[in-house]
CSV table of C-alpha atoms in Angstrom, one decimal:
chain,number,residue,atom,x,y,z
A,3,UNK,CA,-46.5,87.1,220.2
A,4,UNK,CA,-49.3,89.0,221.8
A,5,UNK,CA,-49.2,92.9,221.8
A,6,UNK,CA,-48.5,92.9,225.6
A,7,UNK,CA,-45.7,90.4,225.1
A,8,UNK,CA,-44.2,92.7,222.4
A,9,UNK,CA,-44.2,95.5,224.9
A,10,UNK,CA,-42.5,93.3,227.5
A,11,UNK,CA,-39.9,92.2,224.9
A,12,UNK,CA,-39.2,95.8,223.8
A,13,UNK,CA,-38.6,96.7,227.5
A,14,UNK,CA,-36.3,93.7,228.0
A,15,UNK,CA,-34.4,94.5,224.8
A,16,UNK,CA,-33.4,97.8,226.4
A,17,UNK,CA,-32.5,96.1,229.7
A,18,UNK,CA,-35.7,97.2,231.5
A,19,UNK,CA,-37.6,94.7,233.7
A,20,UNK,CA,-40.9,96.1,234.4
A,21,UNK,CA,-44.2,94.7,235.7
A,22,UNK,CA,-47.1,95.1,233.3
A,23,UNK,CA,-50.3,95.6,235.3
A,24,UNK,CA,-53.5,93.9,234.0
A,25,UNK,CA,-56.9,95.2,235.2
A,26,UNK,CA,-60.3,93.7,235.1
A,27,UNK,CA,-61.7,97.0,234.0
A,28,UNK,CA,-60.7,99.1,231.0
A,29,UNK,CA,-57.8,101.5,231.0
A,30,UNK,CA,-58.7,102.6,227.5
A,31,UNK,CA,-58.9,106.3,228.3
A,32,UNK,CA,-56.4,108.4,230.2
A,33,UNK,CA,-59.0,109.0,232.9
A,34,UNK,CA,-59.6,105.3,233.4
A,35,UNK,CA,-55.8,104.5,233.4
A,36,UNK,CA,-55.2,107.3,236.0
A,37,UNK,CA,-57.9,105.9,238.3
A,38,UNK,CA,-56.7,102.4,237.9
A,39,UNK,CA,-53.1,103.2,239.0
A,40,UNK,CA,-53.8,106.1,241.4
A,41,UNK,CA,-52.0,108.7,239.2
A,42,UNK,CA,-52.8,112.1,238.0
A,43,UNK,CA,-54.2,112.5,234.5
A,44,UNK,CA,-51.0,114.3,233.6
A,45,UNK,CA,-48.9,111.2,234.4
A,46,UNK,CA,-50.7,109.1,231.7
A,47,UNK,CA,-49.0,108.8,228.3
A,48,UNK,CA,-51.6,109.0,225.6
A,49,UNK,CA,-50.2,107.2,222.5
A,50,UNK,CA,-52.0,108.7,219.5
A,51,UNK,CA,-51.5,107.4,216.0
A,52,UNK,CA,-52.2,109.9,213.3
A,53,UNK,CA,-51.8,109.6,209.6
A,54,UNK,CA,-50.4,112.1,207.1
A,55,UNK,CA,-53.2,113.1,204.8
A,56,UNK,CA,-51.1,113.1,201.6
A,57,UNK,CA,-48.2,110.7,202.5
A,58,UNK,CA,-50.4,108.2,204.4
A,59,UNK,CA,-47.4,107.8,206.8
A,60,UNK,CA,-48.2,106.9,210.4
A,61,UNK,CA,-47.0,109.2,213.2
A,62,UNK,CA,-47.0,108.4,216.9
A,63,UNK,CA,-47.8,111.4,219.1
A,64,UNK,CA,-47.1,110.9,222.8
A,65,UNK,CA,-49.2,113.4,224.8
A,66,UNK,CA,-49.7,113.9,228.5
A,67,UNK,CA,-53.2,112.7,229.6
A,68,UNK,CA,-54.2,116.2,230.6
A,69,UNK,CA,-53.2,117.7,227.2
A,70,UNK,CA,-54.7,117.6,223.7
A,71,UNK,CA,-52.6,117.1,220.6
A,72,UNK,CA,-51.9,120.5,219.0
A,73,UNK,CA,-52.7,119.7,215.4
A,74,UNK,CA,-51.5,123.1,214.1
A,75,UNK,CA,-48.1,122.6,215.8
A,76,UNK,CA,-47.9,119.0,214.5
A,77,UNK,CA,-48.7,120.1,211.0
A,78,UNK,CA,-45.8,122.6,211.1
A,79,UNK,CA,-43.3,120.2,212.6
A,80,UNK,CA,-44.3,117.2,210.3
A,81,UNK,CA,-44.9,119.3,207.2
A,82,UNK,CA,-48.4,118.0,206.3
A,83,UNK,CA,-52.0,117.9,207.4
A,84,UNK,CA,-52.8,115.0,209.7
A,85,UNK,CA,-55.9,112.9,210.0
A,86,UNK,CA,-57.3,110.4,212.5
A,87,UNK,CA,-57.2,107.0,210.8
A,88,UNK,CA,-59.7,104.2,211.4
A,89,UNK,CA,-59.0,101.8,214.2
A,90,UNK,CA,-58.4,98.9,211.8
A,91,UNK,CA,-55.6,100.9,210.1
A,92,UNK,CA,-54.0,101.8,213.5
A,93,UNK,CA,-54.0,98.1,214.5
A,94,UNK,CA,-52.7,97.0,211.1
A,95,UNK,CA,-49.8,99.5,211.2
A,96,UNK,CA,-48.9,99.3,214.9
A,97,UNK,CA,-50.0,95.8,216.0
A,98,UNK,CA,-51.9,97.4,218.8
A,99,UNK,CA,-55.7,98.0,219.2
A,100,UNK,CA,-56.9,101.5,219.8
A,101,UNK,CA,-57.0,102.0,223.6
A,102,UNK,CA,-54.0,99.8,224.0
A,103,UNK,CA,-51.5,101.5,221.8
A,104,UNK,CA,-48.2,101.4,223.6
A,105,UNK,CA,-45.3,103.9,223.1
A,106,UNK,CA,-43.0,100.9,222.2
A,107,UNK,CA,-43.1,97.5,220.5
A,108,UNK,CA,-44.2,98.5,217.0
A,109,UNK,CA,-44.2,96.1,214.1
A,110,UNK,CA,-42.0,98.6,212.1
A,111,UNK,CA,-40.4,101.9,213.0
A,112,UNK,CA,-42.7,104.9,213.3
A,113,UNK,CA,-41.8,108.6,213.6
A,114,UNK,CA,-42.6,109.6,217.2
A,115,UNK,CA,-43.2,113.1,218.6
A,116,UNK,CA,-43.3,113.8,222.3
A,117,UNK,CA,-45.2,116.4,224.4
A,118,UNK,CA,-42.5,118.1,226.5
A,119,UNK,CA,-44.9,118.1,229.5
A,120,UNK,CA,-44.2,114.3,229.8
A,121,UNK,CA,-40.6,115.1,230.6
A,122,UNK,CA,-41.7,116.9,233.8
A,123,UNK,CA,-43.8,114.2,235.3
A,124,UNK,CA,-42.7,111.1,237.2
A,125,UNK,CA,-43.7,108.3,237.2
A,126,UNK,CA,-45.5,108.0,233.9
A,127,UNK,CA,-48.0,105.3,233.0
A,128,UNK,CA,-48.5,104.0,229.4
A,129,UNK,CA,-50.7,101.4,227.7
A,130,UNK,CA,-49.0,98.0,227.4
A,131,UNK,CA,-50.7,96.6,224.3
A,132,UNK,CA,-54.3,96.1,225.5
A,133,UNK,CA,-57.1,98.2,226.8
A,134,UNK,CA,-56.6,96.8,230.2
A,135,UNK,CA,-52.8,96.8,230.7
A,136,UNK,CA,-50.4,99.5,231.7
A,137,UNK,CA,-46.8,99.9,232.8
A,138,UNK,CA,-44.8,102.6,234.7
A,139,UNK,CA,-41.7,104.3,233.4
A,140,UNK,CA,-39.7,107.4,234.0
A,141,UNK,CA,-39.6,110.4,231.6
A,142,UNK,CA,-36.0,109.5,230.8
A,143,UNK,CA,-37.0,105.9,230.0
A,144,UNK,CA,-39.8,107.1,227.8
A,145,UNK,CA,-37.5,109.3,225.8
A,146,UNK,CA,-34.7,106.7,225.6
A,147,UNK,CA,-37.1,103.9,224.6
A,148,UNK,CA,-38.9,105.9,221.9
A,149,UNK,CA,-36.1,108.3,220.7
A,150,UNK,CA,-39.0,110.7,220.2
A,151,UNK,CA,-38.6,114.2,218.8
A,152,UNK,CA,-39.6,116.6,221.6
A,153,UNK,CA,-42.1,119.0,220.4
A,154,UNK,CA,-41.6,122.8,220.9
A,155,UNK,CA,-43.5,124.2,223.9
A,156,UNK,CA,-46.4,126.4,222.9
């Protein structure tokens, strides 16, 4: 099953039928995705995969497109330093290439943390398994689908 089909299957498993938009041009970055769908940067869900420096555990950080991941806050919440793993590791752990990492449809469960700003924006747009595919969802759907821990506001 392709990464995009895994996203579609994860949506359907939760009773959500959603069109996945495929573009000729890349939606790899938040800015590219926002332009492609006519959304604001803040409506784009960036799915960042970080790795615990000691534990080597993967963490999925869902961040609004107009925000940056707060590594100090994440370190305090998770309890260890985080590092950016190589793209090959991300794809091996998640089944998604960097630039197409979706918030759902993982090969195995992954601890997920959510930027609270995403709960204030509607609709949201997230990668759908490739660097040229996205899908829309509401903040409530994002939270329900991912069961993410909402980060404290800073």
